[in-house]
Amino acid sequence: MTYNPVAISALAKDVVSFYDATPTKMIWVSPNGSDKNSGTESSPFKTIQAAVNAAKPGTAVMVKSGTYKENVELNKHGGTSDNPVWIVSADGKGSAKIVAASDTKPVIVGYGENNLVIKGFELVGGTEGIKLTQSGRDLTKMTTNIVIQDNIIHGQSIDGIKTAQSVNFAIVGNKVHDIKTQEGIDNVYIRNSVIANNEVHDVRGLSGIVVKAGSENVKILDNYVHDVPDGILVGGFSSGQGSTFPSGLKYEAKNVLVEGNLVVDASKHAVNVYGAINSQITGNSLSNAGKQSVVNVSTDNLGYVSQGIQITDNIVSKTSWLTSKPNSVSGNSGNTTTGSFDPNSVGPSALVETVTKPVTPPASTTPVVTPPTSGIPIKGLLGDWTESGSTTKVFKGGSGADTLKGTAGNDHIDGGAGADTMQGGKGDDTYVVGSRFDVVIEKPGEGIDTILLWDKSYTIPANVENLIIKTSAGATVIDNGMDNMLTAGAGKDTFVFTAGHGDDLIRNFQVGQDTIQLDGSVAASAIKVAQTAAGDLIILDGADSITLTGVAATTSLASVISNLPVSAKPAISVVGAQGDWKDGGATTKAFKGGNGADTLKGSAGNDHIDGGAGHDTMIGGKGDDTYVVGSKFDNVVEKAGEGIDTILLWDKSFTLSDNVENLVIKTSAGAAVTDNALDNILTASVGKDTFIFTKNHGDDLIRDFQVGQDIVKFDASVSLADIKVAQTSAGDMVLQHGEQSVTLVGVDAHTDLASLF
């Protein structure tokens, strides 16, 4: 995967508020720079500290390759909840190395910092690699909204990563090793956070990963921990009552989920629960090397108890694997000494990185234009291509599903996060599209309009002329019936053209990187080549054309068109929406269960019902209800006609309950989901998901399906030969079997069926 220094893992999406933020400025640092410089890429600072001191909200501190000997103090130079500060290794993971100038201080330290991303560094020496804690006392001025991602941290005397009095942290994809006295990742009073896909090893002190001292609502997922004393420790005391903590604070950790981790060669316990409440240890592979139990559940040395601990579906290395205090474990099933665990599902290498917006638009190279070539016909401009005018007014949405309406002037409309609806007017409007589910509305004749695309795929809406790919991760763009002007990004872009859709132009096309796809109705004999007066390649298909500026007319078509036909291909029929699909409304009331087998009943409104730990029964009502399902044994009860209901699935399998329309897979470990008889909207996760469809169960739709990762299964009575393929007007694949269908949003209709099953 191409490294993007400002990309944030999908695991942080539900943790930090700035997940979809865009850097608005960058400050550069180089070993060859000077702190008297301006901080531009051509005039970089020499020290990271100078850049941090100059950073304002929305700034990305871009640190070039090399070694920096300093202890970086953040000094309240964080961002805001919408505009964080990025401090990142610009040229790749570990390419920027920070070596502690003083071994008595952390390499990076902050007190009461907020809204930061620290990514991609190698951090060597010091007391801690990264230390972030409160600046006040008694849990005041805590540190919040932080992403610590893709760092290599080693050689510290105390901890690799230390967080204390922290809220909304994502600690993901880091490698931590060779820690001398305490923990690899040490978390004291951390809440509403995720610790995932890290590798921690060769810790000579206490534990690999720790959440203790009042920590709550923490997910420890898919980490690889090995060659440590205790692997993962949940609960336990900390010093500082009456100063760091209020005197009356109880130290038990609560609602901690330990799932999908691989712990091997622990010299003590693979998992040690040391004063925790209502927590789950599930789906892990756990082993230790000594005589102690694989899992231990006890009180800490101050007498804080453990209770409501569920230990299920783990692979353990010993038959006598558990020691526990009386009444501390409330669930213990499915644990076995046999079974398979995929080691490729854990650690940094398994981390799925959601590429966000780059710091600046990618610099386009100046193409070398080939003079007109004899023998290739020369044509004038075939399309009516025009740039949009300068913006006169700006509109910005929030984090929800916004509806924004512009003026009669030249509007710049950015819906922000969420699936937004944006409507311009009579001027030349520019739309920032961060999601392929964004809707842009333009009427005929209302100016020259442009899309700025930050997502990985999009179909140009009706009456919009131009599109610029802004993401550097690559995108797939489908034209419309107008003469489109398309601009490639820095990544591998794909441009899909439909017969009869006019004369299009592509700028910044990179031969050997970018590709063109023609729809399946185009025959080889229909494709002709021409050139502009400047020698640019023109691809002709009957009345349509594609002009590639800067690409020589002598370029082989096979290097440009990925599906160059050798003979006519049958067209794939276009169908309308097959199902009655709707999203639920916003929540009006929330219900939360405890650690037992709860029965929760909602109201007549739009309820959010979370049964908590245990095998719960959740009953909604007439509104649009949302259910948090943490176990496949949870029971969701809905009657027919009682709103549009949605399940948020955190377990590894579930069959959609009767009268529930939609399901979103939330676990990053992957899940198997079985549909029901309704028209379902199913949303895939970042993991390997399986969608199981029963014969004659209606028309379903899958969002975020990843070809080559996710799988579609029909019941045994349906063979591959029985399935017919159609496409939506946007080119999405539709699998049809009789009156049943499955629509795969964002999956090209020409995708090989064998890659889906």
Coordinates of C-alpha atoms in Angstrom, one line a residue, residues 161-619:
I161 CA 3.8 4.7 24.6
K162 CA 2.4 6.2 27.8
T163 CA -1.0 7.8 28.0
A164 CA -2.6 9.0 31.1
Q165 CA -5.9 10.7 31.8
S166 CA -6.8 10.4 28.1
V167 CA -10.0 10.3 26.2
N168 CA -10.7 9.4 22.5
F169 CA -7.3 7.9 21.5
A170 CA -6.5 5.7 18.6
I171 CA -3.2 3.8 19.1
V172 CA -2.9 1.8 15.9
G173 CA -0.3 0.1 13.7
N174 CA 2.7 0.8 15.9
K175 CA 5.7 -1.4 16.5
V176 CA 7.0 -1.2 20.1
H177 CA 10.0 -3.3 21.3
D178 CA 13.0 -3.4 23.6
I179 CA 11.4 -1.6 26.5
K180 CA 13.6 -1.8 29.6
T181 CA 11.5 -1.5 32.8
Q182 CA 7.7 -1.2 32.5
E183 CA 5.3 -1.5 29.6
G184 CA 5.1 -1.5 25.9
I185 CA 1.9 0.5 25.7
D186 CA 0.8 1.8 29.1
N187 CA -2.6 3.5 29.5
V188 CA -3.7 5.0 32.8
Y189 CA -7.3 6.1 32.9
I190 CA -7.9 6.0 29.2
R191 CA -11.5 6.1 27.9
N192 CA -13.4 5.7 24.7
S193 CA -10.4 4.5 22.8
V194 CA -9.0 1.8 20.6
I195 CA -5.6 0.0 20.7
A196 CA -5.3 -2.1 17.6
N197 CA -3.0 -3.7 15.2
N198 CA 0.1 -3.0 17.2
E199 CA 3.1 -5.3 17.6
V200 CA 4.7 -5.3 21.1
H201 CA 7.7 -7.5 22.0
D202 CA 10.8 -7.8 24.1
V203 CA 9.4 -5.8 27.0
R204 CA 11.7 -6.7 30.0
G205 CA 9.6 -5.0 32.7
L206 CA 5.9 -5.7 33.3
S207 CA 3.4 -6.1 30.4
G208 CA 3.0 -5.7 26.7
I209 CA -0.3 -3.7 26.7
V210 CA -2.0 -2.2 29.8
V211 CA -5.3 -0.4 30.4
K212 CA -5.6 0.4 34.1
A213 CA -6.7 2.9 36.8
G214 CA -10.3 3.6 35.9
S215 CA -9.9 3.0 32.2
E216 CA -13.3 2.5 30.5
N217 CA -14.8 1.7 27.1
V218 CA -11.6 0.6 25.5
K219 CA -11.1 -1.9 22.6
I220 CA -7.9 -3.9 22.4
L221 CA -8.1 -5.5 18.9
D222 CA -5.8 -7.5 16.6
N223 CA -2.5 -6.8 18.3
Y224 CA 0.5 -9.1 18.1
V225 CA 2.2 -9.4 21.5
H226 CA 5.1 -11.7 22.1
D227 CA 8.2 -12.2 24.3
V228 CA 6.9 -10.2 27.2
P229 CA 6.0 -11.0 30.9
D230 CA 2.2 -10.4 31.0
G231 CA 0.8 -10.1 27.5
I232 CA -2.3 -7.9 28.0
L233 CA -3.2 -6.5 31.4
V234 CA -6.7 -5.2 32.1
G235 CA -7.2 -3.2 35.4
G236 CA -4.9 -2.4 38.2
F237 CA -4.0 0.5 40.4
S238 CA -1.9 3.6 39.8
S239 CA -0.2 6.0 42.1
G240 CA -1.4 9.6 42.6
Q241 CA -4.7 9.6 44.5
G242 CA -5.5 13.1 45.6
S243 CA -3.3 14.7 43.0
T244 CA -3.3 12.8 39.7
F245 CA -6.7 11.3 40.6
P246 CA -9.5 12.3 42.9
S247 CA -9.2 10.6 46.2
G248 CA -12.5 8.7 45.8
L249 CA -11.8 7.3 42.4
K250 CA -12.2 3.5 42.0
Y251 CA -9.5 1.9 39.9
E252 CA -11.3 -1.0 38.2
A253 CA -11.2 -0.9 34.4
K254 CA -14.7 -1.2 32.9
N255 CA -16.1 -2.3 29.6
V256 CA -12.8 -3.4 28.0
L257 CA -13.0 -5.6 24.9
V258 CA -9.9 -7.8 24.2
E259 CA -10.6 -9.4 20.9
G260 CA -8.7 -10.9 18.0
N261 CA -5.2 -10.6 19.5
L262 CA -2.3 -13.0 19.2
V263 CA -0.3 -13.4 22.4
V264 CA 2.6 -15.9 22.4
D265 CA 5.6 -16.5 24.6
A266 CA 4.4 -14.6 27.6
S267 CA 6.6 -15.6 30.6
K268 CA 3.6 -14.9 33.0
H269 CA 0.0 -14.7 31.8
A270 CA -1.1 -14.1 28.2
V271 CA -4.0 -12.0 29.6
N272 CA -4.1 -10.8 33.2
V273 CA -7.3 -9.3 34.5
Y274 CA -6.3 -7.4 37.6
G275 CA -9.4 -5.6 38.9
A276 CA -11.9 -5.1 36.0
I277 CA -15.6 -5.1 35.6
N278 CA -17.9 -6.1 32.7
S279 CA -15.1 -6.9 30.2
Q280 CA -14.8 -9.4 27.4
I281 CA -11.9 -11.6 26.3
T282 CA -13.0 -13.2 23.1
G283 CA -11.6 -14.6 19.8
N284 CA -7.9 -14.4 20.8
S285 CA -5.1 -16.9 20.4
L286 CA -3.3 -17.0 23.8
S287 CA -0.2 -18.9 25.0
N288 CA 2.5 -18.5 27.7
A289 CA 5.8 -20.2 28.3
G290 CA 5.8 -20.7 32.1
K291 CA 3.9 -22.7 34.6
Q292 CA 1.4 -19.9 35.3
S293 CA -2.1 -19.9 33.8
V294 CA -2.7 -18.6 30.4
V295 CA -5.5 -16.3 31.7
N296 CA -5.7 -15.0 35.2
V297 CA -8.6 -13.1 36.8
S298 CA -8.0 -11.6 40.2
T299 CA -8.2 -8.5 42.4
D300 CA -5.4 -5.9 42.4
N301 CA -3.1 -5.3 45.4
L302 CA -5.4 -2.5 46.7
G303 CA -8.4 -4.9 46.8
Y304 CA -10.3 -3.7 43.7
V305 CA -12.3 -6.6 42.4
S306 CA -13.0 -8.3 39.1
Q307 CA -16.5 -9.2 38.2
G308 CA -18.6 -9.8 35.1
I309 CA -15.6 -11.0 33.1
Q310 CA -16.6 -13.0 30.0
I311 CA -14.0 -15.3 28.4
T312 CA -15.2 -16.9 25.2
D313 CA -14.1 -18.5 21.9
N314 CA -10.3 -18.2 22.6
I315 CA -7.6 -20.6 21.5
V316 CA -5.5 -21.4 24.6
S317 CA -2.2 -23.3 24.9
K318 CA -3.1 -25.4 28.0
T319 CA -6.0 -27.4 29.2
S320 CA -5.7 -25.9 32.7
W321 CA -5.6 -22.4 31.3
L322 CA -7.6 -20.3 33.8
T323 CA -7.1 -19.1 37.3
S324 CA -9.8 -16.8 38.8
K325 CA -11.2 -15.4 42.0
P326 CA -14.7 -16.6 43.0
N327 CA -17.6 -14.8 41.3
S328 CA -15.3 -12.9 39.0
V329 CA -16.0 -14.7 35.7
S330 CA -19.6 -14.6 34.4
G331 CA -19.2 -16.3 31.1
N332 CA -16.7 -19.0 30.0
S333 CA -17.5 -20.9 26.8
G334 CA -16.0 -21.9 23.5
N335 CA -12.4 -21.9 24.6
T336 CA -10.3 -24.6 23.2
T337 CA -6.7 -25.9 22.9
T338 CA -7.3 -26.6 19.2
G339 CA -8.4 -24.5 16.3
S340 CA -6.9 -22.2 13.8
F341 CA -5.9 -18.5 14.1
D342 CA -4.7 -16.4 11.1
P343 CA -1.5 -14.7 12.1
N344 CA -1.9 -12.4 9.1
S345 CA -4.9 -10.8 10.8
V346 CA -2.9 -9.1 13.6
G347 CA -0.2 -6.5 13.9
P348 CA 0.7 -3.5 11.8
S349 CA 0.8 -5.4 8.5
A350 CA -2.9 -6.2 8.8
L351 CA -3.9 -2.6 9.4
V352 CA -6.3 -1.2 6.8
E353 CA -5.4 2.4 6.2
T354 CA -8.2 4.7 5.0
V355 CA -6.5 7.2 2.8
T356 CA -7.7 10.7 3.6
K357 CA -7.1 13.9 1.8
P358 CA -3.5 14.9 1.0
V359 CA -1.9 18.0 2.4
T360 CA -1.9 19.8 -0.9
P361 CA -3.1 19.0 -4.4
P362 CA -0.6 16.8 -6.1
A363 CA 1.8 18.7 -8.2
S364 CA 1.2 17.9 -11.9
T365 CA 4.3 17.2 -14.0
T366 CA 4.7 19.3 -17.1
P367 CA 4.1 16.9 -20.0
V368 CA 6.5 16.6 -22.8
V369 CA 4.4 17.1 -25.9
T370 CA 5.2 15.0 -29.0
P371 CA 4.9 17.0 -32.2
P372 CA 2.2 15.8 -34.6
T373 CA 3.1 12.5 -36.2
S374 CA 2.8 11.9 -39.9
G375 CA 0.1 9.5 -40.8
I376 CA -2.1 10.1 -37.8
P377 CA -4.9 12.5 -38.6
I378 CA -5.0 15.9 -36.9
K379 CA -8.2 17.2 -35.4
G380 CA -9.2 20.4 -33.7
L381 CA -10.8 20.5 -30.2
L382 CA -13.7 18.1 -30.2
G383 CA -15.3 19.0 -26.9
D384 CA -16.7 22.1 -25.4
W385 CA -14.4 22.3 -22.4
T386 CA -14.4 25.3 -20.0
E387 CA -13.0 25.9 -16.5
S388 CA -15.3 27.0 -13.7
G389 CA -15.0 30.6 -12.6
S390 CA -13.6 32.0 -9.3
T391 CA -15.6 31.3 -6.1
T392 CA -17.7 34.1 -4.7
K393 CA -19.2 32.3 -1.7
V394 CA -18.3 29.3 0.5
F395 CA -20.6 26.8 2.3
K396 CA -19.3 24.2 4.7
G397 CA -21.2 21.4 6.3
G398 CA -20.6 19.4 9.5
S399 CA -20.1 15.8 10.4
G400 CA -23.6 14.6 9.7
A401 CA -25.7 14.1 6.5
D402 CA -26.0 17.8 5.6
T403 CA -28.2 19.5 2.9
L404 CA -26.5 22.6 1.6
K405 CA -27.9 25.0 -1.0
G406 CA -25.9 27.6 -2.8
T407 CA -26.6 31.0 -4.3
A408 CA -26.9 32.4 -7.8
G409 CA -23.2 33.1 -7.8
N410 CA -20.0 30.9 -8.0
D411 CA -20.3 28.7 -4.8
H412 CA -17.7 26.5 -3.2
I413 CA -19.8 23.8 -1.3
D414 CA -18.2 21.3 1.1
G415 CA -20.5 19.0 2.8
G416 CA -17.9 17.8 5.3
A417 CA -18.2 14.3 6.7
G418 CA -21.3 12.2 6.1
A419 CA -23.4 11.5 3.0
D420 CA -24.4 15.0 2.0
T421 CA -26.7 16.6 -0.5
M422 CA -25.3 19.7 -2.2
Q423 CA -27.1 22.0 -4.6
G424 CA -25.6 25.0 -6.3
G425 CA -27.4 27.4 -8.6
K426 CA -26.9 29.4 -11.7
G427 CA -23.2 30.2 -11.2
D428 CA -20.0 28.2 -11.7
D429 CA -20.1 25.9 -8.6
T430 CA -17.4 23.8 -7.0
Y431 CA -18.3 20.8 -4.9
V432 CA -16.0 19.0 -2.4
V433 CA -17.0 15.3 -2.5
G434 CA -15.6 13.3 0.3
S435 CA -17.9 10.3 -0.1
R436 CA -19.3 8.5 -3.2
F437 CA -22.6 8.7 -1.4
D438 CA -22.6 12.5 -1.6
V439 CA -25.4 13.8 -3.9
V440 CA -24.7 16.8 -6.2
I441 CA -27.7 18.5 -7.8
E442 CA -27.3 20.8 -10.8
K443 CA -29.9 21.9 -13.4
P444 CA -29.1 22.3 -17.1
G445 CA -27.5 25.6 -18.1
E446 CA -26.5 26.5 -14.6
G447 CA -22.9 27.5 -15.2
I448 CA -19.7 25.4 -15.4
D449 CA -19.5 23.1 -12.4
T450 CA -16.6 21.1 -10.9
I451 CA -16.3 18.2 -8.5
L452 CA -13.2 17.9 -6.2
L453 CA -13.1 14.2 -5.5
W454 CA -11.5 12.9 -2.3
D455 CA -13.1 9.4 -2.3
K456 CA -12.0 6.3 -4.3
S457 CA -14.9 6.3 -6.8
Y458 CA -17.6 8.6 -8.1
T459 CA -20.0 9.0 -11.1
I460 CA -20.2 12.5 -12.3
P461 CA -23.7 13.8 -11.6
A462 CA -26.0 15.1 -14.4
N463 CA -25.2 18.7 -15.6
V464 CA -21.8 18.8 -14.0
E465 CA -19.0 19.3 -16.5
N466 CA -15.6 18.8 -14.7
L467 CA -14.0 16.6 -12.1
I468 CA -10.6 16.8 -10.4
I469 CA -9.3 13.8 -8.5
K470 CA -7.7 15.1 -5.2
T471 CA -7.0 11.9 -3.4
S472 CA -3.5 10.5 -3.9
A473 CA -4.8 7.0 -3.3
G474 CA -6.3 6.6 -6.7
A475 CA -9.9 6.8 -7.8
T476 CA -12.4 5.4 -10.3
V477 CA -14.4 8.1 -12.2
I478 CA -17.4 7.5 -14.5
D479 CA -18.3 10.2 -17.0
N480 CA -21.7 11.6 -17.8
G481 CA -23.4 12.7 -21.0
M482 CA -21.7 16.0 -21.2
D483 CA -18.2 17.0 -22.5
N484 CA -16.2 16.4 -19.4
M485 CA -12.9 17.8 -18.4
L486 CA -11.2 15.3 -16.0
T487 CA -8.0 15.8 -14.1
A488 CA -6.0 12.8 -12.8
G489 CA -4.5 12.7 -9.3
A490 CA -1.2 11.4 -8.0
G491 CA -2.4 7.8 -7.6
K492 CA -3.6 5.1 -9.9
D493 CA -6.7 6.5 -11.4
T494 CA -9.3 4.7 -13.7
F495 CA -11.5 6.7 -16.1
V496 CA -14.7 4.8 -17.2
F497 CA -16.4 6.0 -20.4
T498 CA -19.8 5.1 -21.7
A499 CA -20.7 5.0 -25.4
G500 CA -22.7 8.0 -26.5
H501 CA -21.4 10.2 -23.6
G502 CA -19.8 12.9 -25.7
D503 CA -16.2 14.2 -26.0
D504 CA -14.1 14.1 -22.9
L505 CA -10.6 15.4 -22.0
I506 CA -8.2 14.0 -19.4
R507 CA -5.4 16.1 -17.9
N508 CA -2.3 14.8 -16.0
F509 CA -2.9 11.2 -17.3
Q510 CA 0.1 9.1 -16.5
V511 CA 0.8 6.3 -19.0
G512 CA 1.6 3.0 -17.1
Q513 CA -0.2 4.2 -14.0
D514 CA -3.6 5.5 -15.0
T515 CA -6.0 3.5 -17.1
I516 CA -9.1 4.0 -19.3
Q517 CA -12.0 1.6 -19.3
L518 CA -14.6 1.5 -22.1
D519 CA -18.0 0.1 -21.7
G520 CA -18.7 -3.4 -22.9
S521 CA -20.5 -2.4 -26.1
V522 CA -17.4 -1.0 -27.8
A523 CA -15.9 -3.2 -30.6
A524 CA -12.3 -3.1 -31.6
S525 CA -13.2 -2.0 -35.1
A526 CA -14.9 1.1 -33.7
I527 CA -11.7 2.5 -32.0
K528 CA -9.7 5.0 -34.1
V529 CA -6.7 7.2 -33.2
A530 CA -6.2 10.9 -34.0
Q531 CA -4.1 13.7 -32.6
T532 CA -4.4 17.4 -31.7
A533 CA -2.2 20.0 -33.3
A534 CA 0.1 19.7 -30.3
G535 CA 0.4 15.9 -30.8
D536 CA -1.9 14.8 -28.0
L537 CA -3.6 11.4 -28.3
I538 CA -7.2 11.4 -29.3
I539 CA -9.2 8.1 -29.0
L540 CA -12.2 8.1 -31.2
D541 CA -15.3 5.8 -30.8
G542 CA -17.8 6.7 -33.4
A543 CA -19.3 10.1 -32.4
D544 CA -17.4 10.1 -29.0
S545 CA -13.8 11.0 -28.2
I546 CA -11.3 11.0 -25.4
T547 CA -8.4 13.5 -25.6
L548 CA -5.3 12.9 -23.3
T549 CA -3.3 16.0 -23.0
G550 CA 0.4 15.4 -22.8
V551 CA 0.2 11.8 -24.1
A552 CA 1.8 11.3 -27.4
A553 CA -0.4 10.2 -30.2
T554 CA 2.0 7.3 -31.0
T555 CA 1.4 5.8 -27.5
S556 CA 0.1 2.2 -27.7
L557 CA -3.6 2.0 -26.9
A558 CA -3.0 -1.2 -25.0
S559 CA -0.9 0.8 -22.4
V560 CA -3.8 3.3 -22.0
I561 CA -7.0 1.2 -22.2
S562 CA -7.1 -1.6 -19.7
N563 CA -10.0 -3.5 -21.4
L564 CA -9.1 -2.8 -25.0
P565 CA -11.5 -5.1 -26.9
V566 CA -10.3 -7.6 -29.5
S567 CA -13.9 -8.2 -30.6
A568 CA -17.3 -6.9 -29.7
K569 CA -18.5 -7.6 -26.2
P570 CA -22.1 -7.9 -25.3
A571 CA -23.5 -4.9 -23.4
I572 CA -24.5 -5.5 -19.8
S573 CA -28.1 -4.4 -19.3
V574 CA -28.8 -1.4 -17.2
V575 CA -31.5 -1.7 -14.5
G576 CA -33.0 0.7 -12.0
A577 CA -32.9 0.3 -8.2
Q578 CA -34.0 -3.2 -7.4
G579 CA -34.9 -2.8 -3.8
D580 CA -36.8 -0.5 -1.5
W581 CA -33.7 0.7 0.4
K582 CA -33.8 3.3 3.1
D583 CA -31.5 4.5 5.9
G584 CA -32.9 5.0 9.4
G585 CA -33.5 8.4 11.0
A586 CA -31.5 10.1 13.7
T587 CA -31.7 8.7 17.2
T588 CA -34.0 10.4 19.7
K589 CA -33.4 8.2 22.8
A590 CA -30.7 5.9 24.0
F591 CA -30.8 2.7 26.2
K592 CA -27.8 0.9 27.6
G593 CA -27.7 -2.4 29.4
G594 CA -25.2 -3.8 31.9
N595 CA -23.1 -6.9 32.0
G596 CA -25.8 -9.5 32.4
A597 CA -28.5 -10.9 30.1
D598 CA -30.6 -7.7 29.9
T599 CA -34.0 -7.2 28.4
L600 CA -34.3 -3.6 27.1
K601 CA -37.5 -2.1 25.6
G602 CA -37.4 1.1 23.6
S603 CA -39.9 3.9 23.0
A604 CA -42.1 4.9 20.1
G605 CA -39.3 7.1 18.8
N606 CA -35.9 6.4 17.1
D607 CA -34.1 4.4 19.8
H608 CA -30.4 3.5 20.1
I609 CA -30.3 0.3 22.2
D610 CA -27.1 -1.2 23.4
G611 CA -27.5 -4.3 25.6
G612 CA -23.8 -4.2 26.8
A613 CA -22.1 -7.4 27.7
G614 CA -24.1 -10.6 28.0
H615 CA -26.8 -12.2 25.8
D616 CA -29.4 -9.5 25.6
T617 CA -32.9 -9.1 24.3
M618 CA -33.6 -5.7 22.7
I619 CA -37.1 -4.6 21.7

